[in-house]
Short mmCIF file of C-alpha atoms and ligand atoms in Angstrom, two decimals:
data_model
loop_
_atom_site.label_atom_id
_atom_site.label_comp_id
_atom_site.label_asym_id
_atom_site.label_seq_id
_atom_site.Cartn_x
_atom_site.Cartn_y
_atom_site.Cartn_z
CA MET A 16 -12.73 35.39 20.83
CA ARG A 17 -15.72 33.60 19.34
CA THR A 18 -16.22 31.61 16.13
CA GLN A 19 -18.86 29.15 14.91
CA ILE A 20 -16.66 26.06 14.59
CA VAL A 21 -13.18 25.39 15.93
CA ILE A 22 -11.37 22.84 13.78
CA VAL A 23 -8.45 21.10 15.49
CA GLY A 24 -5.86 20.02 12.90
CA SER A 25 -4.88 21.35 9.51
CA GLY A 26 -4.56 18.05 7.67
CA PRO A 27 -6.79 17.25 4.69
CA SER A 28 -9.92 16.63 6.79
CA GLY A 29 -9.70 19.90 8.75
CA LEU A 30 -8.87 21.98 5.67
CA LEU A 31 -11.58 20.41 3.52
CA LEU A 32 -14.24 20.85 6.19
CA GLY A 33 -13.18 24.49 6.68
CA GLN A 34 -13.38 25.20 2.96
CA LEU A 35 -16.84 23.62 2.52
CA LEU A 36 -18.18 25.54 5.53
CA ALA A 37 -16.72 28.79 4.17
CA GLY A 38 -18.76 28.14 1.02
CA ILE A 39 -21.99 28.41 3.04
CA GLY A 40 -20.81 31.34 5.13
CA VAL A 41 -19.98 29.42 8.34
CA GLU A 42 -16.96 30.80 10.16
CA THR A 43 -14.13 28.51 11.33
CA VAL A 44 -10.77 28.84 13.07
CA ILE A 45 -8.22 26.06 12.52
CA LEU A 46 -5.74 25.31 15.31
CA GLU A 47 -2.71 23.35 14.09
CA ARG A 48 0.04 22.05 16.37
CA SER A 49 2.79 22.05 13.72
CA SER A 50 4.09 24.63 11.28
CA ARG A 51 2.70 24.98 7.74
CA GLU A 52 5.99 23.66 6.33
CA HIS A 53 5.90 20.59 8.56
CA VAL A 54 2.34 19.73 7.51
CA LEU A 55 3.31 20.10 3.85
CA GLY A 56 6.49 18.06 4.31
CA ARG A 57 4.63 14.84 5.16
CA VAL A 58 4.46 12.39 2.27
CA ARG A 59 1.37 10.24 2.52
CA ALA A 60 -1.55 9.22 0.34
CA GLY A 61 -1.56 9.22 -3.43
CA VAL A 62 -4.87 7.83 -4.69
CA LEU A 63 -8.17 9.75 -4.70
CA GLU A 64 -11.60 8.20 -5.21
CA GLN A 65 -13.94 10.00 -7.59
CA GLY A 66 -16.14 11.01 -4.61
CA THR A 67 -13.14 12.69 -2.98
CA VAL A 68 -12.39 14.57 -6.20
CA GLU A 69 -16.03 15.72 -6.38
CA LEU A 70 -15.85 17.04 -2.82
CA LEU A 71 -12.65 18.94 -3.63
CA GLU A 72 -14.49 20.41 -6.63
CA GLU A 73 -17.33 21.50 -4.33
CA ALA A 74 -14.73 23.15 -2.09
CA GLY A 75 -13.36 25.01 -5.14
CA ALA A 76 -9.95 23.36 -4.72
CA ALA A 77 -9.75 21.01 -7.70
CA ALA A 78 -8.33 23.15 -10.53
CA ARG A 79 -4.70 21.97 -10.20
CA LEU A 80 -5.88 18.44 -9.45
CA HIS A 81 -7.68 18.37 -12.80
CA ALA A 82 -4.67 19.84 -14.61
CA GLU A 83 -1.99 17.65 -13.02
CA GLY A 84 -3.72 14.57 -11.50
CA LEU A 85 -3.43 11.28 -13.39
CA PRO A 86 -6.70 9.39 -13.98
CA HIS A 87 -6.13 5.63 -13.66
CA SER A 88 -8.68 3.16 -14.93
CA GLY A 89 -6.90 0.03 -13.71
CA ILE A 90 -4.37 -1.45 -11.29
CA SER A 91 -2.22 -4.56 -11.56
CA LEU A 92 -1.72 -7.37 -9.10
CA ALA A 93 1.69 -9.04 -9.48
CA PHE A 94 2.19 -12.65 -8.45
CA ASP A 95 3.52 -15.82 -9.95
CA GLU A 96 6.02 -13.76 -11.99
CA ARG A 97 3.25 -12.00 -13.95
CA LEU A 98 1.11 -8.87 -13.90
CA HIS A 99 -2.66 -9.39 -13.76
CA ARG A 100 -4.59 -6.24 -14.60
CA ILE A 101 -7.83 -5.35 -12.83
CA ASP A 102 -9.79 -3.13 -15.20
CA LEU A 103 -11.44 -0.83 -12.66
CA ALA A 104 -13.39 1.13 -15.27
CA ALA A 105 -14.79 -1.90 -17.12
CA LEU A 106 -15.82 -3.57 -13.85
CA THR A 107 -17.48 -0.51 -12.29
CA GLY A 108 -19.37 1.10 -15.17
CA GLY A 109 -16.63 3.58 -16.07
CA LYS A 110 -15.31 4.71 -12.68
CA HIS A 111 -11.65 5.53 -12.15
CA VAL A 112 -9.30 6.84 -9.44
CA THR A 113 -7.01 9.88 -9.63
CA VAL A 114 -3.35 9.76 -8.66
CA TYR A 115 -2.57 13.09 -6.96
CA GLY A 116 -0.49 13.42 -3.80
CA GLN A 117 -1.98 14.27 -0.42
CA THR A 118 0.72 16.95 -0.12
CA GLU A 119 -0.73 18.65 -3.20
CA VAL A 120 -4.33 18.35 -1.91
CA THR A 121 -3.22 19.96 1.36
CA HIS A 122 -1.32 22.67 -0.52
CA ASP A 123 -4.33 23.53 -2.71
CA LEU A 124 -6.67 23.70 0.30
CA MET A 125 -4.23 25.85 2.30
CA ASP A 126 -3.87 28.25 -0.65
CA LYS A 127 -7.68 28.55 -0.91
CA ARG A 128 -8.00 29.19 2.81
CA GLU A 129 -5.30 31.85 2.77
CA ALA A 130 -6.73 33.56 -0.33
CA ALA A 131 -10.12 33.81 1.44
CA GLY A 132 -8.45 35.36 4.51
CA LEU A 133 -9.62 32.56 6.82
CA VAL A 134 -7.79 32.04 10.11
CA THR A 135 -5.38 29.16 10.74
CA VAL A 136 -3.21 29.33 13.85
CA TYR A 137 -0.07 27.26 13.21
CA GLU A 138 2.15 26.10 16.07
CA ALA A 139 -0.78 26.25 18.48
CA ALA A 140 0.47 24.51 21.63
CA ASP A 141 -1.47 22.79 24.44
CA VAL A 142 -4.78 22.73 22.58
CA ALA A 143 -7.48 21.66 25.07
CA LEU A 144 -11.20 21.07 24.47
CA HIS A 145 -13.73 22.13 27.13
CA ASP A 146 -17.44 21.74 27.90
CA PHE A 147 -18.46 20.08 24.64
CA ASP A 148 -21.59 18.81 26.39
CA GLY A 149 -22.73 22.40 26.96
CA ALA A 150 -21.18 25.64 25.72
CA PRO A 151 -17.91 24.48 24.15
CA PHE A 152 -14.63 26.39 24.10
CA VAL A 153 -11.06 25.60 23.15
CA THR A 154 -7.89 26.91 24.78
CA TYR A 155 -4.36 26.97 23.37
CA ALA A 156 -1.07 28.78 23.70
CA LYS A 157 0.74 30.67 20.96
CA ASP A 158 4.21 32.15 21.52
CA GLY A 159 3.73 31.60 25.25
CA VAL A 160 0.42 33.52 25.40
CA SER A 161 -2.82 31.69 26.35
CA HIS A 162 -5.97 32.09 24.25
CA ARG A 163 -9.61 30.98 24.47
CA ILE A 164 -12.09 30.54 21.60
CA ASP A 165 -15.80 30.00 22.32
CA CYS A 166 -17.76 28.19 19.62
CA ASP A 167 -20.90 26.26 18.62
CA PHE A 168 -19.06 23.03 17.71
CA ILE A 169 -15.59 21.48 17.74
CA ALA A 170 -14.38 19.33 14.84
CA GLY A 171 -11.56 17.01 15.93
CA CYS A 172 -9.56 16.63 12.71
CA ASP A 173 -6.23 16.12 14.48
CA GLY A 174 -5.23 12.64 13.37
CA TYR A 175 -4.50 9.48 15.32
CA HIS A 176 -2.14 11.15 17.83
CA GLY A 177 -4.32 14.23 18.36
CA VAL A 178 -5.99 15.56 21.48
CA SER A 179 -9.64 15.31 20.37
CA ARG A 180 -10.25 11.57 20.71
CA LYS A 181 -8.35 11.59 24.01
CA SER A 182 -10.73 14.30 25.28
CA ALA A 183 -13.81 12.11 24.79
CA PRO A 184 -15.06 10.51 28.01
CA GLU A 185 -13.34 7.12 28.30
CA ARG A 186 -16.54 5.36 29.37
CA ALA A 187 -18.34 6.48 26.21
CA LEU A 188 -15.62 5.39 23.80
CA LYS A 189 -15.15 1.88 22.42
CA THR A 190 -12.05 1.15 20.38
CA PHE A 191 -11.18 -1.70 18.02
CA GLU A 192 -7.61 -2.39 16.96
CA ARG A 193 -5.43 -4.73 14.93
CA GLN A 194 -1.66 -4.34 14.63
CA TYR A 195 0.12 -5.98 11.70
CA PRO A 196 3.54 -7.54 12.31
CA PHE A 197 5.31 -5.42 9.64
CA GLY A 198 5.64 -1.91 8.25
CA TRP A 199 6.07 -0.22 4.86
CA LEU A 200 9.33 1.36 3.83
CA GLY A 201 8.46 4.10 1.32
CA VAL A 202 10.74 5.93 -1.10
CA LEU A 203 10.19 8.95 -3.35
CA ALA A 204 12.49 9.45 -6.33
CA GLU A 205 12.55 11.77 -9.31
CA VAL A 206 12.38 8.93 -11.86
CA PRO A 207 9.64 7.79 -14.28
CA PRO A 208 7.34 5.07 -12.85
CA ALA A 209 7.93 1.41 -13.75
CA ASP A 210 4.39 1.01 -15.10
CA ARG A 211 1.63 3.36 -16.29
CA GLU A 212 -0.58 2.10 -13.45
CA LEU A 213 -0.09 1.00 -9.83
CA VAL A 214 1.34 -2.48 -9.25
CA TYR A 215 0.57 -4.33 -5.98
CA ALA A 216 2.96 -7.28 -5.68
CA ASN A 217 2.65 -10.42 -3.58
CA HIS A 218 6.03 -12.14 -3.33
CA GLU A 219 7.52 -14.66 -0.97
CA ARG A 220 10.11 -12.06 0.08
CA GLY A 221 7.24 -9.72 1.02
CA PHE A 222 4.82 -7.18 -0.43
CA ALA A 223 5.89 -4.37 -2.81
CA LEU A 224 3.97 -1.47 -4.36
CA CYS A 225 4.87 0.61 -7.40
CA SER A 226 3.06 3.93 -7.27
CA MET A 227 3.75 7.44 -8.53
CA ARG A 228 3.11 11.13 -8.03
CA SER A 229 3.49 12.13 -11.69
CA THR A 230 4.94 10.80 -14.93
CA HIS A 231 8.42 11.72 -13.69
CA ARG A 232 8.15 11.08 -9.93
CA SER A 233 7.81 7.56 -8.47
CA ARG A 234 6.63 6.36 -5.08
CA TYR A 235 7.64 2.82 -4.15
CA TYR A 236 7.07 0.74 -1.03
CA VAL A 237 8.39 -2.58 0.29
CA GLN A 238 7.11 -4.50 3.29
CA CYS A 239 9.74 -4.46 6.05
CA PRO A 240 9.98 -5.74 9.65
CA GLN A 241 8.04 -3.65 12.15
CA ASP A 242 11.17 -2.58 14.05
CA ASP A 243 13.31 -1.89 10.96
CA ARG A 244 15.20 1.41 10.73
CA VAL A 245 15.45 3.69 7.70
CA GLU A 246 19.23 3.99 8.21
CA ALA A 247 19.55 0.27 7.46
CA TRP A 248 18.24 0.88 3.93
CA SER A 249 20.67 2.45 1.47
CA ASP A 250 19.13 3.40 -1.87
CA ASP A 251 20.95 0.47 -3.50
CA ARG A 252 19.54 -2.00 -0.99
CA PHE A 253 16.04 -0.61 -1.53
CA TRP A 254 16.16 -0.80 -5.34
CA ASP A 255 17.58 -4.34 -5.24
CA GLU A 256 14.90 -5.54 -2.83
CA LEU A 257 12.09 -3.86 -4.78
CA ARG A 258 13.19 -5.46 -8.07
CA ARG A 259 13.49 -8.92 -6.51
CA ARG A 260 9.80 -8.74 -5.50
CA LEU A 261 8.52 -7.76 -8.96
CA PRO A 262 7.99 -9.88 -12.10
CA GLU A 263 11.09 -9.79 -14.31
CA GLN A 264 9.59 -7.48 -16.92
CA THR A 265 8.37 -4.93 -14.38
CA ALA A 266 11.67 -5.10 -12.49
CA ALA A 267 13.48 -4.34 -15.75
CA SER A 268 11.32 -1.21 -16.16
CA VAL A 269 12.23 0.23 -12.75
CA THR A 270 14.35 3.34 -13.25
CA THR A 271 16.55 3.82 -10.20
CA GLY A 272 17.91 7.11 -8.89
CA PRO A 273 18.65 8.92 -5.64
CA SER A 274 15.70 8.92 -3.24
CA PHE A 275 14.71 12.27 -1.71
CA GLU A 276 12.36 10.86 0.92
CA LYS A 277 12.52 7.58 2.79
CA SER A 278 10.38 6.61 5.76
CA ILE A 279 8.88 3.62 7.54
CA ALA A 280 5.17 3.54 8.47
CA PRO A 281 3.63 0.96 10.80
CA LEU A 282 0.44 -0.77 9.64
CA ARG A 283 -2.64 -0.86 11.84
CA SER A 284 -6.43 -0.96 11.73
CA PHE A 285 -8.16 1.13 14.39
CA VAL A 286 -11.71 2.39 14.90
CA ALA A 287 -13.15 4.50 17.74
CA GLU A 288 -16.91 4.50 18.26
CA PRO A 289 -18.89 6.71 18.36
CA MET A 290 -17.55 9.68 16.39
CA HIS A 291 -19.81 12.25 18.09
CA PHE A 292 -19.88 13.45 21.73
CA GLY A 293 -22.24 16.34 22.42
CA ARG A 294 -20.78 19.22 20.40
CA LEU A 295 -17.53 17.43 19.51
CA PHE A 296 -17.14 15.44 16.28
CA LEU A 297 -14.20 13.19 15.40
CA VAL A 298 -13.21 13.23 11.74
CA GLY A 299 -10.70 11.22 9.66
CA ASP A 300 -7.63 9.66 11.27
CA ALA A 301 -8.70 11.03 14.67
CA ALA A 302 -11.39 8.33 14.66
CA HIS A 303 -9.95 5.58 12.46
CA ILE A 304 -6.78 4.28 10.84
CA VAL A 305 -6.51 1.76 8.03
CA PRO A 306 -3.39 0.10 6.63
CA PRO A 307 -2.49 1.89 3.37
CA THR A 308 -2.89 -1.23 1.20
CA GLY A 309 -6.39 -0.25 0.02
CA ALA A 310 -5.53 3.49 -0.43
CA LYS A 311 -8.49 4.37 1.77
CA GLY A 312 -7.28 6.61 4.66
CA LEU A 313 -7.54 10.00 2.98
CA ASN A 314 -10.70 8.98 1.13
CA LEU A 315 -12.37 7.98 4.40
CA ALA A 316 -11.38 11.31 5.91
CA ALA A 317 -13.13 12.97 2.95
CA SER A 318 -16.27 10.87 3.36
CA ASP A 319 -16.47 11.77 7.07
CA VAL A 320 -16.19 15.43 6.08
CA ARG A 321 -18.98 15.00 3.58
CA TYR A 322 -21.38 13.56 6.17
CA LEU A 323 -20.45 16.12 8.82
CA PHE A 324 -20.66 19.03 6.41
CA ALA A 325 -24.15 17.93 5.32
CA GLY A 326 -25.25 17.77 8.97
CA LEU A 327 -23.78 21.16 9.85
CA ARG A 328 -25.28 22.75 6.72
CA ASP A 329 -28.74 21.51 7.78
CA PHE A 330 -28.12 22.85 11.27
CA TYR A 331 -27.09 26.34 10.12
CA THR A 332 -29.58 26.70 7.28
CA ASP A 333 -32.69 24.89 8.67
CA LYS A 334 -31.92 24.63 12.41
CA SER A 335 -32.22 20.85 11.94
CA GLN A 336 -30.28 18.60 14.35
CA SER A 337 -31.04 15.34 12.55
CA GLY A 338 -28.00 15.40 10.21
CA ILE A 339 -25.47 15.98 12.96
CA GLU A 340 -27.15 13.38 15.14
CA ALA A 341 -26.90 10.79 12.32
CA TYR A 342 -23.25 11.69 11.58
CA SER A 343 -21.53 9.01 13.64
CA GLN A 344 -23.75 6.18 12.48
CA LYS A 345 -23.55 7.14 8.79
CA ALA A 346 -19.79 7.69 8.85
CA LEU A 347 -19.08 4.46 10.73
CA ALA A 348 -21.10 2.35 8.30
CA ARG A 349 -18.78 3.46 5.50
CA VAL A 350 -15.67 3.36 7.71
CA TRP A 351 -16.14 -0.30 8.63
CA LYS A 352 -16.48 -1.33 4.99
CA ALA A 353 -13.17 0.38 4.19
CA VAL A 354 -11.58 -1.15 7.30
CA ARG A 355 -12.67 -4.56 6.05
CA PHE A 356 -11.39 -3.92 2.52
CA SER A 357 -8.01 -2.60 3.72
CA TRP A 358 -7.60 -5.55 6.12
CA TRP A 359 -8.45 -7.99 3.32
CA MET A 360 -6.02 -6.42 0.82
CA THR A 361 -3.32 -6.39 3.50
CA THR A 362 -3.95 -10.02 4.43
CA MET A 363 -3.92 -11.17 0.82
CA LEU A 364 -0.79 -9.33 -0.27
CA HIS A 365 1.70 -9.40 2.63
CA ARG A 366 4.00 -12.09 3.94
CA PHE A 367 2.95 -12.94 7.52
CA PRO A 368 5.73 -14.29 9.77
CA ASP A 369 3.55 -16.95 11.38
CA THR A 370 1.59 -18.43 8.47
CA GLY A 371 4.60 -19.80 6.56
CA ASP A 372 4.44 -21.60 3.24
CA PHE A 373 0.85 -22.69 3.85
CA GLY A 374 -0.20 -19.05 4.15
CA GLN A 375 1.72 -18.20 0.98
CA ARG A 376 -0.09 -20.92 -1.03
CA ILE A 377 -3.49 -19.80 0.30
CA GLN A 378 -2.71 -16.25 -0.85
CA GLU A 379 -1.66 -17.49 -4.29
CA ALA A 380 -4.92 -19.49 -4.58
CA GLU A 381 -6.94 -16.44 -3.55
CA LEU A 382 -5.12 -14.19 -6.03
CA ASP A 383 -5.54 -16.73 -8.83
CA TYR A 384 -9.27 -16.96 -8.07
CA LEU A 385 -9.53 -13.18 -7.84
CA VAL A 386 -8.07 -12.42 -11.25
CA HIS A 387 -9.98 -15.22 -13.02
CA SER A 388 -13.40 -14.61 -11.49
CA GLN A 389 -15.33 -11.62 -12.78
CA ALA A 390 -17.38 -11.58 -9.56
CA ALA A 391 -14.27 -11.47 -7.35
CA SER A 392 -12.51 -8.87 -9.54
CA THR A 393 -15.65 -6.73 -9.46
CA ALA A 394 -15.74 -6.87 -5.66
CA LEU A 395 -12.16 -5.59 -5.53
CA ALA A 396 -12.79 -2.93 -8.18
CA GLU A 397 -15.91 -1.45 -6.61
CA ASN A 398 -14.21 -1.15 -3.23
CA TYR A 399 -11.03 0.31 -4.74
CA VAL A 400 -12.81 3.07 -6.67
CA GLY A 401 -14.93 3.79 -3.57
CA LEU A 402 -18.27 2.50 -2.31
CA PRO A 403 -21.30 4.79 -2.60
CA TRP A 404 -21.64 7.51 0.06
P1 RFL B 502 -3.79 14.06 9.46
O1 RFL B 502 -3.33 14.17 8.04
O2 RFL B 502 -2.99 13.21 10.38
O3 RFL B 502 -3.87 15.55 10.01
C1 RFL B 502 -4.05 15.83 11.38
C2 RFL B 502 -3.47 17.19 11.70
O4 RFL B 502 -3.72 17.49 13.08
C3 RFL B 502 -2.55 18.03 13.67
N1 RFL B 502 -2.58 17.79 15.12
C4 RFL B 502 -2.90 18.74 16.02
N2 RFL B 502 -3.25 20.02 15.89
C5 RFL B 502 -3.52 20.73 17.02
N3 RFL B 502 -3.44 20.19 18.28
C6 RFL B 502 -3.08 18.89 18.45
N4 RFL B 502 -3.02 18.36 19.67
C7 RFL B 502 -2.82 18.11 17.31
N5 RFL B 502 -2.45 16.83 17.10
C8 RFL B 502 -2.31 16.65 15.78
C9 RFL B 502 -1.40 17.31 12.95
O5 RFL B 502 -0.19 18.06 13.04
C10 RFL B 502 -1.95 17.24 11.53
O6 RFL B 502 -1.58 18.35 10.75
O7 RFL B 502 -5.31 13.54 9.55
P2 RFL B 502 -6.54 13.73 8.53
O8 RFL B 502 -6.68 15.17 8.12
O9 RFL B 502 -7.68 13.04 9.15
O10 RFL B 502 -6.10 12.98 7.19
C11 RFL B 502 -5.94 11.58 7.14
C12 RFL B 502 -4.87 11.19 6.12
O11 RFL B 502 -3.69 11.95 6.37
C13 RFL B 502 -4.53 9.69 6.15
O12 RFL B 502 -5.68 8.93 6.31
C14 RFL B 502 -3.82 9.21 4.86
O13 RFL B 502 -2.57 9.83 4.71
C15 RFL B 502 -3.64 7.68 4.86
N6 RFL B 502 -2.90 7.18 3.69
C16 RFL B 502 -3.53 6.99 2.47
N7 RFL B 502 -4.82 7.34 2.31
C17 RFL B 502 -5.43 7.22 1.09
O14 RFL B 502 -6.62 7.54 0.98
N8 RFL B 502 -4.76 6.77 -0.03
C18 RFL B 502 -3.46 6.41 0.03
O15 RFL B 502 -2.90 6.07 -0.99
C19 RFL B 502 -2.79 6.48 1.32
N9 RFL B 502 -1.51 6.15 1.45
C20 RFL B 502 -1.55 6.84 3.80
C21 RFL B 502 -0.88 6.31 2.64
C22 RFL B 502 -0.84 7.01 4.99
C23 RFL B 502 0.48 6.66 5.06
N10 RFL B 502 1.14 6.87 6.30
C24 RFL B 502 2.40 7.49 6.43
C25 RFL B 502 0.42 6.68 7.53
C26 RFL B 502 0.45 5.97 2.70
C27 RFL B 502 1.13 6.10 3.90
C28 RFL B 502 2.58 5.65 3.92
C1 PHB B 503 0.90 6.06 -2.64
O1 PHB B 503 1.09 6.44 -3.80
O2 PHB B 503 1.48 6.61 -1.68
C2 PHB B 503 0.00 4.91 -2.37
C3 PHB B 503 -0.74 4.39 -3.42
C4 PHB B 503 -1.59 3.31 -3.17
C5 PHB B 503 -1.67 2.77 -1.90
C6 PHB B 503 -0.94 3.33 -0.85
C7 PHB B 503 -0.09 4.40 -1.09
O3 PHB B 503 -2.47 1.71 -1.69
#
């Protein structure tokens, strides 16, 4: 079998790239290791930058997002027993973010792909990438039968644990990594959110985040030890810990209820350079991971897709190589700024085991400065709503 582009991975980056390429008549096949249900069962990101929303519009997959997504023009930082609002819109000339779950984005893109009759092979085992310095092809097994797809390009959209980055020649790849000594315990519950907007809390017991998926579904997180286990956290323990880390008034507004999802995610920063090897491109989490504190992971995946799509469009419409050759450099310039922002937010808001009370006071001084300085608040706001592409 032959196609123009094999996309490895049916997460948001693979699906979005496939949909944009379909819009200009470029044929793709997506190979996904898991089942459709498994991909849709993962609860992850919740905050979309305006640029991400615009790209979903371009892909024709933004109708439900516009009907159901919640535009937010501010966030709050909680410390010192108070909420301090950062007015994102006022500080950025009217920009806002949209709260809409990654699960829903994935769902909308999958529906579009299916409606257009485009091919996704779910439960594709043993995906292997070949000859991406010459005439590339991809092999995989489905129901015990081996298959081969020849193609012009391979897009590695298969996340941090995928096969694409591991297929790049080791000598050519440089990686940068920082592990944080804690994780996030996240809970989803069918209860109204504590606040109209997101609340990021710095507390001496540890970080907490109040987020949401809708006006009746809440997403909450608390910082937990790296090696903690979900089974150690009953719903009651979670709600008690969350409320202890919030200012009294916000804690009083938390509606508790049974959780229907509970998971622990490690926090890390990771970047692989370059993101382009011959006819293989790395996209999204396959090339970089950020801690979720800045809400940047999914948005970075979308900005990679935007740069790669522009390069591939120039290649197929004008036979120009310059866009795809500039892909890695352009994407990485934006990636590193988001890596910096996410690291900074993480450092400012979490309790670090080895910095003690001194570290806590430094954070409080930084937060106090941040909310009282228009320059510092603006720096946060323009990063949070998304830097220019
Ligand atoms: P994904 O979503 O990991 O999708 C990769 C897909 O590839 C498949 N795959 C393979 N397929 C074939 N062969 C193989 N060998 C394969 N190996 C893997 C996988 O099954 C999967 O379907 O990567 P993608 O598309 O690059 O998307 C990245 C985003 O998922 C990620 O950056 C965000 O979820 C990060 N993130 C957040 N990002 C935001 O922008 N805003 C947020 O508010 C936000 N919150 C979060 C987050 C991530 C979190 N966790 C759990 C890590 C909150 C959390 C808790
Ligand atoms: C979420 O709603 O899952 C979420 C929101 C903001 C973040 C991270 C996660 O910074």
